Amino acid sequence: LQFFINVIGVFAILSGIKAIGQIYLGLDPIEQAWIDSSGKWTHLIWGKVRAFSFYSDAAVFGDLQSFTFVLFFMLLISKTSTRQKYFYLSVIFFSLFGFILSGTRGAVYIPFIALFLYGLIRKGFVSFFATAFVVLLMFGFLNYTNIGQSYPKIARVRSAFNYKDQSFQVRMK
């Protein structure tokens, strides 16, 4: 099981690095050709490309990075060695950064639901309220503040909670 977890972590780091390269260094010629043809309709938002790493699209990439972020966060707070914690922190960093670069709003709900359920499953008063506090803090940051609103990726993620957003309305229907 630990080997499988490590493989997931390595792939999450590699896909996060690839996404960072797509955003800050640019797309490779094959990716650019895809964006110029059919990819522009779903992967160019406000003139900025949504990172998709080496996955089929940004939604799959964002969902997987969000899931990996939650998984390794839970592993981090469980009992592990110091060496494993550094690896888990690296995976958490690249997963969170990759998730944000993907611009996938649907994946925003994964950490909220997963951390809340994790607190319930742990059946501990302290762990439940600690995870509930973190979930409420994250929700409050995204829904009730404007911190980082000038950064397009944060503004896009924040729109997942805006019930007046047209995309939100389509998702509700």
Coordinates of C-alpha atoms in Angstrom, one line a residue:
L1 CA 0.0 0.0 0.0
Q2 CA 2.8 2.4 0.8
F3 CA 4.4 1.7 -2.6
F4 CA 1.1 2.5 -4.3
I5 CA 0.7 5.7 -2.2
N6 CA 4.3 6.8 -3.2
V7 CA 3.6 6.2 -6.9
I8 CA 0.5 8.4 -6.7
G9 CA 2.5 11.0 -4.9
V10 CA 5.3 11.0 -7.5
F11 CA 2.8 11.3 -10.4
A12 CA 1.0 14.1 -8.6
I13 CA 4.4 16.0 -8.3
L14 CA 5.3 15.3 -11.9
S15 CA 1.8 16.4 -13.2
G16 CA 2.1 19.6 -11.0
I17 CA 5.5 20.4 -12.4
K18 CA 4.1 19.9 -16.0
A19 CA 1.2 22.2 -15.2
I20 CA 3.5 24.9 -13.8
G21 CA 5.5 24.6 -17.1
Q22 CA 2.4 24.9 -19.2
I23 CA 1.4 28.1 -17.4
Y24 CA 4.8 29.8 -16.9
L25 CA 6.9 28.5 -19.7
G26 CA 4.2 27.9 -22.3
L27 CA 2.7 24.9 -24.1
D28 CA 4.7 22.5 -26.2
P29 CA 3.9 22.5 -30.0
I30 CA 1.5 19.6 -29.8
E31 CA -0.4 21.2 -26.9
Q32 CA -0.5 24.5 -28.6
A33 CA -1.9 22.9 -31.8
W34 CA -4.7 21.3 -29.7
I35 CA -5.5 24.6 -28.0
D36 CA -5.5 26.4 -31.4
S37 CA -8.0 23.9 -32.8
S38 CA -10.7 22.5 -30.4
G39 CA -9.1 23.1 -27.0
K40 CA -9.6 26.8 -27.0
W41 CA -13.4 26.4 -26.3
T42 CA -12.8 24.8 -22.9
H43 CA -9.2 25.6 -22.0
L44 CA -8.9 29.3 -22.7
I45 CA -10.7 31.3 -20.0
W46 CA -10.3 35.1 -20.1
G47 CA -7.5 34.7 -22.5
K48 CA -5.5 32.5 -20.1
V49 CA -4.9 28.8 -20.6
R50 CA -6.1 26.3 -18.0
A51 CA -3.4 23.8 -17.1
F52 CA -4.1 20.2 -18.0
S53 CA -0.6 18.7 -17.5
F54 CA -0.4 15.4 -19.2
Y55 CA -4.1 14.5 -18.6
S56 CA -6.9 14.6 -21.2
D57 CA -8.3 17.9 -20.0
A58 CA -8.2 20.5 -17.2
A59 CA -11.2 19.1 -15.4
V60 CA -9.7 15.6 -15.0
F61 CA -6.4 17.1 -13.9
G62 CA -8.0 19.5 -11.4
D63 CA -10.2 16.7 -9.9
L64 CA -7.2 14.4 -9.5
Q65 CA -5.0 17.0 -8.0
S66 CA -7.7 18.0 -5.6
F67 CA -8.2 14.4 -4.6
T68 CA -4.5 13.9 -4.2
F69 CA -4.2 17.1 -2.1
V70 CA -6.8 15.7 0.3
L71 CA -5.4 12.2 0.4
F72 CA -1.9 13.4 1.3
F73 CA -3.2 16.0 3.7
M74 CA -4.9 13.2 5.6
L75 CA -1.7 11.1 5.4
L76 CA 0.3 14.0 6.7
I77 CA -1.7 14.5 9.8
S78 CA -1.7 10.7 10.6
K79 CA 1.2 9.1 12.3
T80 CA 4.1 9.0 9.8
S81 CA 7.9 9.4 9.8
T82 CA 9.6 12.8 9.4
R83 CA 10.9 11.7 5.9
Q84 CA 7.4 10.7 4.8
K85 CA 6.0 14.1 6.0
Y86 CA 8.4 16.0 3.8
F87 CA 7.4 13.9 0.8
Y88 CA 3.7 14.4 1.7
L89 CA 4.2 18.1 2.1
S90 CA 5.8 18.2 -1.4
V91 CA 2.8 16.3 -2.9
I92 CA 0.4 18.6 -1.1
F93 CA 2.2 21.7 -2.5
F94 CA 2.3 20.5 -6.1
S95 CA -1.3 19.1 -5.9
L96 CA -2.7 22.3 -4.5
F97 CA -0.8 24.5 -7.0
G98 CA -1.7 22.2 -9.9
F99 CA -5.4 22.2 -8.8
I100 CA -5.4 26.0 -8.8
L101 CA -3.7 26.2 -12.2
S102 CA -6.3 23.9 -13.7
G103 CA -9.1 26.4 -13.1
T104 CA -11.5 23.6 -12.4
R105 CA -14.3 24.9 -10.1
G106 CA -16.1 21.6 -9.6
A107 CA -13.0 20.2 -7.9
V108 CA -13.2 22.9 -5.2
Y109 CA -15.8 20.9 -3.4
I110 CA -13.7 17.8 -3.0
P111 CA -11.5 19.1 -0.2
F112 CA -14.5 20.6 1.7
I113 CA -16.5 17.4 1.6
A114 CA -13.6 15.0 2.1
L115 CA -12.2 16.9 5.1
F116 CA -15.6 17.2 6.7
L117 CA -16.2 13.5 6.3
Y118 CA -12.7 12.7 7.5
G119 CA -13.5 14.6 10.7
L120 CA -16.7 12.6 11.2
I121 CA -15.0 9.2 10.5
R122 CA -12.2 9.9 13.0
K123 CA -15.0 10.0 15.7
G124 CA -13.0 12.3 17.8
F125 CA -14.4 15.5 19.2
V126 CA -11.1 17.4 18.6
S127 CA -10.5 16.1 15.1
F128 CA -14.1 16.7 14.0
F129 CA -14.0 20.3 15.2
A130 CA -10.5 20.9 13.9
T131 CA -11.4 19.7 10.4
A132 CA -14.8 21.6 10.5
F133 CA -12.8 24.7 11.5
V134 CA -10.4 24.3 8.5
V135 CA -13.4 23.7 6.1
L136 CA -15.2 26.8 7.4
L137 CA -12.0 28.8 7.2
M138 CA -11.4 27.8 3.6
F139 CA -15.1 28.4 2.7
G140 CA -15.0 31.8 4.4
F141 CA -11.8 32.8 2.6
L142 CA -13.3 31.9 -0.8
N143 CA -16.8 33.1 -0.2
Y144 CA -16.5 36.2 2.1
T145 CA -13.2 37.9 1.2
N146 CA -11.7 39.5 -1.8
I147 CA -8.1 38.5 -1.0
G148 CA -6.3 37.5 -4.2
Q149 CA -9.3 38.4 -6.4
S150 CA -6.9 40.1 -8.9
Y151 CA -5.3 36.7 -9.5
P152 CA -7.5 35.1 -12.3
K153 CA -7.1 31.6 -10.9
I154 CA -8.3 32.5 -7.5
A155 CA -11.1 34.6 -8.9
R156 CA -12.2 31.5 -11.0
V157 CA -12.1 29.2 -8.1
R158 CA -14.0 31.7 -6.0
S159 CA -16.8 31.8 -8.6
A160 CA -17.6 28.2 -7.6
F161 CA -19.4 29.6 -4.6
N162 CA -21.1 32.5 -6.3
Y163 CA -24.8 31.6 -6.9
K164 CA -25.1 34.5 -9.3
D165 CA -22.4 33.2 -11.6
Q166 CA -23.8 31.9 -14.9
S167 CA -21.7 28.8 -14.9
F168 CA -22.9 28.0 -11.3
Q169 CA -26.5 28.4 -12.5
V170 CA -26.0 25.9 -15.3
R171 CA -24.4 23.4 -12.9
M172 CA -27.4 23.8 -10.6
K173 CA -29.8 23.0 -13.4

